[in-house]
PDB file of C-alpha atoms and ligand atoms in Angstrom:
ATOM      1  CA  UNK A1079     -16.534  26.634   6.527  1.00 92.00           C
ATOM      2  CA  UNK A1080     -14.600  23.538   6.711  1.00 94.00           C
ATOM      3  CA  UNK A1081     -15.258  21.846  10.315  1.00 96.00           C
ATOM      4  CA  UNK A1082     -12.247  20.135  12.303  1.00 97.00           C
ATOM      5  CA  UNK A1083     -12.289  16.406  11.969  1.00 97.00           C
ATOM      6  CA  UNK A1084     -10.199  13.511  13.498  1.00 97.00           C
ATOM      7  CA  UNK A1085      -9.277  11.021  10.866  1.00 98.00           C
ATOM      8  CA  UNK A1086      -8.114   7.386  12.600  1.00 98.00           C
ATOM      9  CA  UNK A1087      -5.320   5.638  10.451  1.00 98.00           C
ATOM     10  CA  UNK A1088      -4.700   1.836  11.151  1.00 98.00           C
ATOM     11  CA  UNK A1089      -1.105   2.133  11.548  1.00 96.00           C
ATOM     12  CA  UNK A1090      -0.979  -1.568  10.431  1.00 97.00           C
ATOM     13  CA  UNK A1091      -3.640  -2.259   7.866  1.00 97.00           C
ATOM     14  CA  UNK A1092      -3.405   1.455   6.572  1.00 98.00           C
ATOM     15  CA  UNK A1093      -6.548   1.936   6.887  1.00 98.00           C
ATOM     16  CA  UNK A1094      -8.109   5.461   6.795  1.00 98.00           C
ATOM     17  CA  UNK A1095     -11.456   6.824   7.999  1.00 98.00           C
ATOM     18  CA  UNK A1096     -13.169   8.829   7.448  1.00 97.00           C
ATOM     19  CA  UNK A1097     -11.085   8.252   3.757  1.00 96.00           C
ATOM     20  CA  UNK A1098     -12.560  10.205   0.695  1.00 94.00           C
ATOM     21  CA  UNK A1099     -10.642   8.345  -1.821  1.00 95.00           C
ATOM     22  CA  UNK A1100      -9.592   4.859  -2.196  1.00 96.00           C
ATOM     23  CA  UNK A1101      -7.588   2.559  -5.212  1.00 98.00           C
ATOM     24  CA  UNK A1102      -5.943  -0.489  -5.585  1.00 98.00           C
ATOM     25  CA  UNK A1103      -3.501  -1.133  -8.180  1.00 98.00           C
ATOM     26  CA  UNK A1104      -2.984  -4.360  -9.190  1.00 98.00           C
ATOM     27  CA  UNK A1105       0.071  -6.014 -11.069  1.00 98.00           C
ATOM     28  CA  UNK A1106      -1.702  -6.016 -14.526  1.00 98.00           C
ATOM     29  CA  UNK A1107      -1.616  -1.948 -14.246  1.00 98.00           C
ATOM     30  CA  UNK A1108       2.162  -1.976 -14.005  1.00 98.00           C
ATOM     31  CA  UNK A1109       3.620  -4.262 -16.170  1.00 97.00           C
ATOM     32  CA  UNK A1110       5.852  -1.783 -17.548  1.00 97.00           C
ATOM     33  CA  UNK A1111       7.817  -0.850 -13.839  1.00 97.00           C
ATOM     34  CA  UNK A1112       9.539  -4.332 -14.095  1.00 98.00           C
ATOM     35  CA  UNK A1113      12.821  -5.422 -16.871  1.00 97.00           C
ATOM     36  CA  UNK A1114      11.273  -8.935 -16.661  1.00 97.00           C
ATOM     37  CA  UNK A1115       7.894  -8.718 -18.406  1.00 97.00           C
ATOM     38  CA  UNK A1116       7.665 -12.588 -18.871  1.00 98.00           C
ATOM     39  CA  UNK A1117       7.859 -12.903 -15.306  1.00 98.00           C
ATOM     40  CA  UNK A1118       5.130 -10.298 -14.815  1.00 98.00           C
ATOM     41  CA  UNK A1119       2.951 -11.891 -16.705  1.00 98.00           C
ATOM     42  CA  UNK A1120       3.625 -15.463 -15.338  1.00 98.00           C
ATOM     43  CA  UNK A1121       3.425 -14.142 -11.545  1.00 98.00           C
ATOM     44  CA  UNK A1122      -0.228 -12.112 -12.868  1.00 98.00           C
ATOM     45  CA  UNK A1123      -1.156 -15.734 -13.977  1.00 98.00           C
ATOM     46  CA  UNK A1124      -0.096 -17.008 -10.459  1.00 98.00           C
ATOM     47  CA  UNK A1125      -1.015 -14.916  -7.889  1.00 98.00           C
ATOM     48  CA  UNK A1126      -4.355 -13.812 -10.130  1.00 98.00           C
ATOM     49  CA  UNK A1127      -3.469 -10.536 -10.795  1.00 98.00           C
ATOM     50  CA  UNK A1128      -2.218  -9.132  -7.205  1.00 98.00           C
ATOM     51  CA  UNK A1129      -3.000  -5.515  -5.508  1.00 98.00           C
ATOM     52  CA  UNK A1130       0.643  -4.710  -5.617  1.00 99.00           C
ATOM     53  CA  UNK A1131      -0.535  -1.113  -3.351  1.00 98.00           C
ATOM     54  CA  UNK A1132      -3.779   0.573  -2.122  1.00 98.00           C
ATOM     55  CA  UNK A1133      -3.875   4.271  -1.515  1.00 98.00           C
ATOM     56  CA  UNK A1134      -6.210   5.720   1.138  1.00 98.00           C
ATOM     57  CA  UNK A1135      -6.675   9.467   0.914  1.00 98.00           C
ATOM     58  CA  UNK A1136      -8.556  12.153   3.160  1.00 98.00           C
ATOM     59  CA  UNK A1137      -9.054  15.048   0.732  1.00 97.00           C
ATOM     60  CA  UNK A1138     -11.604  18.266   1.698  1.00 96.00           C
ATOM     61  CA  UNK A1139     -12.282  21.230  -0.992  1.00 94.00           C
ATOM     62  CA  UNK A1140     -11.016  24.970   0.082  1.00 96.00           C
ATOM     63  CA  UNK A1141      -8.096  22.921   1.600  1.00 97.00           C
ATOM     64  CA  UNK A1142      -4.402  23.388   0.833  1.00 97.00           C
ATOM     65  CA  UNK A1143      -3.177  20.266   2.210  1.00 97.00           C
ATOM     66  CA  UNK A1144      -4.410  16.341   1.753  1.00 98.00           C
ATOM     67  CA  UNK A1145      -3.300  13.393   3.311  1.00 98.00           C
ATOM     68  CA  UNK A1146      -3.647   9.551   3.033  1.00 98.00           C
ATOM     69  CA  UNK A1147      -2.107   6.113   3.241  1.00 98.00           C
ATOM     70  CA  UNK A1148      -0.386   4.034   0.818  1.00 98.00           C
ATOM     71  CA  UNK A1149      -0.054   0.073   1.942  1.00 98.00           C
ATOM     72  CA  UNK A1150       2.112  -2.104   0.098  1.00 98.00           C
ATOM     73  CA  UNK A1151       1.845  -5.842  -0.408  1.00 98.00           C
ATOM     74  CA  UNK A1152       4.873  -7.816   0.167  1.00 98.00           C
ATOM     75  CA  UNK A1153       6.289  -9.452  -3.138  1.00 98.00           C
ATOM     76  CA  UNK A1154       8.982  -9.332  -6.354  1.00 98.00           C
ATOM     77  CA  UNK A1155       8.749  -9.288  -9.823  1.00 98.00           C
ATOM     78  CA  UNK A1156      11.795 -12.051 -10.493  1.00 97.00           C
ATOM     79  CA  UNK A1157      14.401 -10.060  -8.192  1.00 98.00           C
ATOM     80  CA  UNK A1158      12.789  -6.762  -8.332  1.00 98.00           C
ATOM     81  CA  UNK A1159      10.681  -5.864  -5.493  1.00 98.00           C
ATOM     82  CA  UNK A1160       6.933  -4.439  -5.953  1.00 98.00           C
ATOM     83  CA  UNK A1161       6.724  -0.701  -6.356  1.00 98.00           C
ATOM     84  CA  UNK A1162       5.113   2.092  -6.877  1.00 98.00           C
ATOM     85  CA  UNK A1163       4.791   3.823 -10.144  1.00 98.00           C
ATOM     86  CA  UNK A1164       6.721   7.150  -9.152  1.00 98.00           C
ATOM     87  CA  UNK A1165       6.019  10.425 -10.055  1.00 98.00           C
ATOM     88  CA  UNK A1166       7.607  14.384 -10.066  1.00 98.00           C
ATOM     89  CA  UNK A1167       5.089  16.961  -8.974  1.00 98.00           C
ATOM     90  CA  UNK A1168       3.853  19.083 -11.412  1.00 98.00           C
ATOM     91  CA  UNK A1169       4.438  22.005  -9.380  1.00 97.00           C
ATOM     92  CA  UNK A1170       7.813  22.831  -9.205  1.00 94.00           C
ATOM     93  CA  UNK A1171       7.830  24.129  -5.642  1.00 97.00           C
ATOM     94  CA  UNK A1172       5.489  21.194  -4.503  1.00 98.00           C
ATOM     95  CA  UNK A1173       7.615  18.907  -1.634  1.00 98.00           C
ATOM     96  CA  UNK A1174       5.976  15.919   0.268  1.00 98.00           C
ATOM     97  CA  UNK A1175       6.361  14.028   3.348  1.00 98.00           C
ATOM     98  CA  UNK A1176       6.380  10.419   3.916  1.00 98.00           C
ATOM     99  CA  UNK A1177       5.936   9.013   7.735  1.00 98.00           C
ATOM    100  CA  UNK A1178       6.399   5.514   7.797  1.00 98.00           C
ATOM    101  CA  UNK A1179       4.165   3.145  10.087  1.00 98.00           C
ATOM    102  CA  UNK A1180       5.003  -0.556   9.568  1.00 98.00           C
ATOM    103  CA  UNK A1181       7.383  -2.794   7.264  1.00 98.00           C
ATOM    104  CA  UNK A1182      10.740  -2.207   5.500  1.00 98.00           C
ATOM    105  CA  UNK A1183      11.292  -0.257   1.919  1.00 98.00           C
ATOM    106  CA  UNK A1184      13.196   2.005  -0.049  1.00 98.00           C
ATOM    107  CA  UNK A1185      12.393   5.554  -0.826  1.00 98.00           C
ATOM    108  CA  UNK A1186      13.822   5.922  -4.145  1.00 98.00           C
ATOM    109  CA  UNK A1187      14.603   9.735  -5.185  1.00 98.00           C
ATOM    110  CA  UNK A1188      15.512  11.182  -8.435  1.00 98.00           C
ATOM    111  CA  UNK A1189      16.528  14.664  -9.590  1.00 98.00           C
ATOM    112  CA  UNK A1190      15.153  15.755 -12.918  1.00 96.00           C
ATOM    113  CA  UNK A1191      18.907  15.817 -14.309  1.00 96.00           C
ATOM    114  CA  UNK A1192      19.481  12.243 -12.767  1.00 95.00           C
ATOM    115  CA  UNK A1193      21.056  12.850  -9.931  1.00 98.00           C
ATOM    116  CA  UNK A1194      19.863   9.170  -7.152  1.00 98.00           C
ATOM    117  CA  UNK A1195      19.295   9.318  -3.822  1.00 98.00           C
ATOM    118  CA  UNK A1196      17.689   7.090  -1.353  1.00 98.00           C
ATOM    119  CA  UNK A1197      15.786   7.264   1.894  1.00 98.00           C
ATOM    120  CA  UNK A1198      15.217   4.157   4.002  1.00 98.00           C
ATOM    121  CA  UNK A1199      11.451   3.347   5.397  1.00 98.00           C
ATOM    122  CA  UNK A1200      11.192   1.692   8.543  1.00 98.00           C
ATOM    123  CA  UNK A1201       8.590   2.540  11.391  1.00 98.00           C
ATOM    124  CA  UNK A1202       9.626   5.564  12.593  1.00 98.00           C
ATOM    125  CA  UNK A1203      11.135   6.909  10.160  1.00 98.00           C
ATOM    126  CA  UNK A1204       9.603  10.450   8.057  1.00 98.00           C
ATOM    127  CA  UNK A1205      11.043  11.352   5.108  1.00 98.00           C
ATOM    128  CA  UNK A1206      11.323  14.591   3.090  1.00 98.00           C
ATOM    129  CA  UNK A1207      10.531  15.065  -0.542  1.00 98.00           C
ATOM    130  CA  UNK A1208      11.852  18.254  -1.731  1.00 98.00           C
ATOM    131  CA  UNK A1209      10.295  20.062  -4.787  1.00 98.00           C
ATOM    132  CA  UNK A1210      11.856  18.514  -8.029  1.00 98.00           C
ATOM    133  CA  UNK A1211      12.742  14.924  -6.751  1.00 98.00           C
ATOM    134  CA  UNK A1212      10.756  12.092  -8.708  1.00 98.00           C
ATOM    135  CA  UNK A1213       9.704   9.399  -5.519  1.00 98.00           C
ATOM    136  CA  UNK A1214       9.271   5.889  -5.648  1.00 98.00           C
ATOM    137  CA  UNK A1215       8.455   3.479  -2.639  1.00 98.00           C
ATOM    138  CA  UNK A1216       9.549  -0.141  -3.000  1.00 98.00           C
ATOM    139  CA  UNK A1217       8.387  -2.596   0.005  1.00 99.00           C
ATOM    140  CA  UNK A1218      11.477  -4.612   0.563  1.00 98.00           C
ATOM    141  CA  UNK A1219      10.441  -6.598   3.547  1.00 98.00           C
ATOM    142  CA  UNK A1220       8.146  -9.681   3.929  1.00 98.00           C
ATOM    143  CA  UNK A1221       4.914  -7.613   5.413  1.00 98.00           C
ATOM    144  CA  UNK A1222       3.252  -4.958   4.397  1.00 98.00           C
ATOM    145  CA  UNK A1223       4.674  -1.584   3.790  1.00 98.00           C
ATOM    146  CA  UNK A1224       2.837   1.430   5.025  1.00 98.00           C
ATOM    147  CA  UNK A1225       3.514   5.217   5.226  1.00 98.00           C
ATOM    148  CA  UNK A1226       1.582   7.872   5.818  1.00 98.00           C
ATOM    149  CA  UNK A1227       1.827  10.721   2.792  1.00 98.00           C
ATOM    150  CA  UNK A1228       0.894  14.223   2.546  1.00 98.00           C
ATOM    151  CA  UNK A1229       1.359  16.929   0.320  1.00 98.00           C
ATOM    152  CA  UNK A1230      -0.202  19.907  -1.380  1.00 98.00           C
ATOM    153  CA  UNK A1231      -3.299  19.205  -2.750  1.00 97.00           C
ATOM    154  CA  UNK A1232      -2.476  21.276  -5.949  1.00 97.00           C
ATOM    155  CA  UNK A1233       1.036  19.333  -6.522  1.00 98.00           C
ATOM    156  CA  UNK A1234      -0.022  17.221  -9.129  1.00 97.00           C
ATOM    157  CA  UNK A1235       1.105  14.196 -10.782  1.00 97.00           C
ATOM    158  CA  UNK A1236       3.579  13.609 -13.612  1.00 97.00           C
ATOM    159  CA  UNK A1237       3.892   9.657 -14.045  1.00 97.00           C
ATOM    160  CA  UNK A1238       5.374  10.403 -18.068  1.00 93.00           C
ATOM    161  CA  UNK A1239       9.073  11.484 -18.023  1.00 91.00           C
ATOM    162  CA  UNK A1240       9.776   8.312 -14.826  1.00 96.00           C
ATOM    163  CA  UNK A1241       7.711   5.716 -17.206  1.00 96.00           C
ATOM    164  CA  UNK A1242       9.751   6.864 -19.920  1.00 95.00           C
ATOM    165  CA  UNK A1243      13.039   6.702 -19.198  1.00 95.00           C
ATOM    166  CA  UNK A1244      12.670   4.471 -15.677  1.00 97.00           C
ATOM    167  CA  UNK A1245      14.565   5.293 -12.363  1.00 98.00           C
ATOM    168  CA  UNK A1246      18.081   5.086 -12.700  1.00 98.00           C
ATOM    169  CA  UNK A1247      18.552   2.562  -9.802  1.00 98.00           C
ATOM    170  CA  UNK A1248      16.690  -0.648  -9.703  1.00 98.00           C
ATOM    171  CA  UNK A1249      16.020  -2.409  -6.142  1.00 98.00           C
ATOM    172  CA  UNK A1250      16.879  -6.372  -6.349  1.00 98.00           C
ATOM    173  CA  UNK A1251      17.146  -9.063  -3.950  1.00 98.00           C
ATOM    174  CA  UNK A1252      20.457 -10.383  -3.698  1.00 98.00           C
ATOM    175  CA  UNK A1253      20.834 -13.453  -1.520  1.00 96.00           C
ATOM    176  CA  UNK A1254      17.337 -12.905   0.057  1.00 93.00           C
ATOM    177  CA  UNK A1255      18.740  -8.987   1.036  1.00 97.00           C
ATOM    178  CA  UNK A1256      17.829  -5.587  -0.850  1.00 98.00           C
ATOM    179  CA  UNK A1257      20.754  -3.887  -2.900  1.00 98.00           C
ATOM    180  CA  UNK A1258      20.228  -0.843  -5.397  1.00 98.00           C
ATOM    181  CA  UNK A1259      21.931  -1.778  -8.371  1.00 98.00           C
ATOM    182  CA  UNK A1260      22.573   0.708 -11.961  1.00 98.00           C
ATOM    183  CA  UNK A1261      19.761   0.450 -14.013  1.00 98.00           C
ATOM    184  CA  UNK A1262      20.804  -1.099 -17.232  1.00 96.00           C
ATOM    185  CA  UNK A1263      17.775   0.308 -19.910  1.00 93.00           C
ATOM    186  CA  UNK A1264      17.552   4.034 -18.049  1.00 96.00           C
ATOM    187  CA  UNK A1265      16.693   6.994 -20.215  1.00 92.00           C
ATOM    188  CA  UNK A1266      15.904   4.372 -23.230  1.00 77.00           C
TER     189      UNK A1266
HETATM  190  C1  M6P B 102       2.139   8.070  -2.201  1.00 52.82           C
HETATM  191  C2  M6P B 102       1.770   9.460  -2.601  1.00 52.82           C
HETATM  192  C3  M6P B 102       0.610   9.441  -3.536  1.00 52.82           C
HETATM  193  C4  M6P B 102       0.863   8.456  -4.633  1.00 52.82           C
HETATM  194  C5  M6P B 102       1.119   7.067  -4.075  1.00 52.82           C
HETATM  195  C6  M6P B 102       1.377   5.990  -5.098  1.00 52.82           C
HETATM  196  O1  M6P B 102       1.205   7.604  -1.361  1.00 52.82           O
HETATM  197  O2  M6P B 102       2.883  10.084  -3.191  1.00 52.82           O
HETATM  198  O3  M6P B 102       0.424  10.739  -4.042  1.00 52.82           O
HETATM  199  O4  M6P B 102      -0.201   8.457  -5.541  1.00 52.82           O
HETATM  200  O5  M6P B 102       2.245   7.173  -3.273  1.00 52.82           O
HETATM  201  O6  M6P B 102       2.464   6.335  -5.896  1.00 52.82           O
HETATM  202  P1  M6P B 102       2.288   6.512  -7.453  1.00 52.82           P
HETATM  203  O7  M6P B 102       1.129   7.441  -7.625  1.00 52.82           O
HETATM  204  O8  M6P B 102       3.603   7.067  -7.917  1.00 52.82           O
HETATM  205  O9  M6P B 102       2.034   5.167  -8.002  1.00 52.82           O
HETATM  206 ZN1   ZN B 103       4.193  12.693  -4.723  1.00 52.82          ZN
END
């Protein structure tokens, strides 16, 4: 039988524990998220490879449900911001939840036939990831970004079809502020 268990998250550092999983990806593992690969690879050169996020997860067998952290580091890729990969759940019926904690971003959303939406992440704030919408979190601020995630443990991944053809908006500073701008190599 699974036992009851309180599970303290560090609403600043993102911090989970007890946590059963924990990663770092670092700007060398996403190259291919930003249009301007030479300035990838010169900013990998500066900043020695950065931890662009960490994810944090609490995850118990014989449980539906799991549950973690993802903590973004401040920082841009020319104009583009840092951001997650993105993914669709493999399950069709599988939605999440986001509840964000600290910082400033961009929930970007995106229907399997295109269709772009956007949520915006702020303290406070909990968004809702229906079943079928790709999701992307981009810290737009100058501290960290961190949200509290959870979803069916079951929902699965699909990181191919978004790496392939991108999101359809891109997040850029403009003049120091955020704007979503068309994406000019989608779907190629
Ligand atoms: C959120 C959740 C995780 C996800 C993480 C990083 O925390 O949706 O399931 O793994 O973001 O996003 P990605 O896996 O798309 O890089
Ligand atoms: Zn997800």
């Amino acid at each position: 039988m699974l036992m009851p268990e309180g599970v303290a998250i560090d609403g600043i550092t993102g911090a989970v524990s007890p946590a059963t999983v924990h990663y770092t990806k670092r700007l060398s593992e996403l190259r291919e998220l930003f249009q301007d690969r030479e300035a990838v690879e010169s900013e990998v050169e500066r900043l020695h490879d950065p931890i662009v996020y960490e994810v944090a997860e609490y995850r118990k067998q014989g449980s539906d449900i799991f549950f973690g952290t993802t903590t973004m580091s401040p920082g841009r890729v020319g104009s583009e911001y840092y951001m997650t990969r993105g993914h669709f759940h493999e399950r069709p019926n599988a939605a999440e939840v986001y509840y964000t904690q600290h910082g400033d971003g961009i929930l970007l959303l995106e229907s399997r036939d295109g269709q772009s939406e956007n949520v915006e992440m702020q303290p406070g704030s909990c968004a809702f990831i229906p079943p079928g919408w790709a999701h992307r979190s981009i810290n737009t601020g100058s501290e960290k970004l961190v949200f509290v995630w959870m979803c069916n443990i079951a929902a699965g991944h699909d990181y191919g079809d978004i790496l392939k053809r991108g999101m359809r908006k891109l997040v850029v500073a403009r003049n120091q502020l955020p704007v979503l701008i068309d994406n000019p190599s989608w779907g190629h």
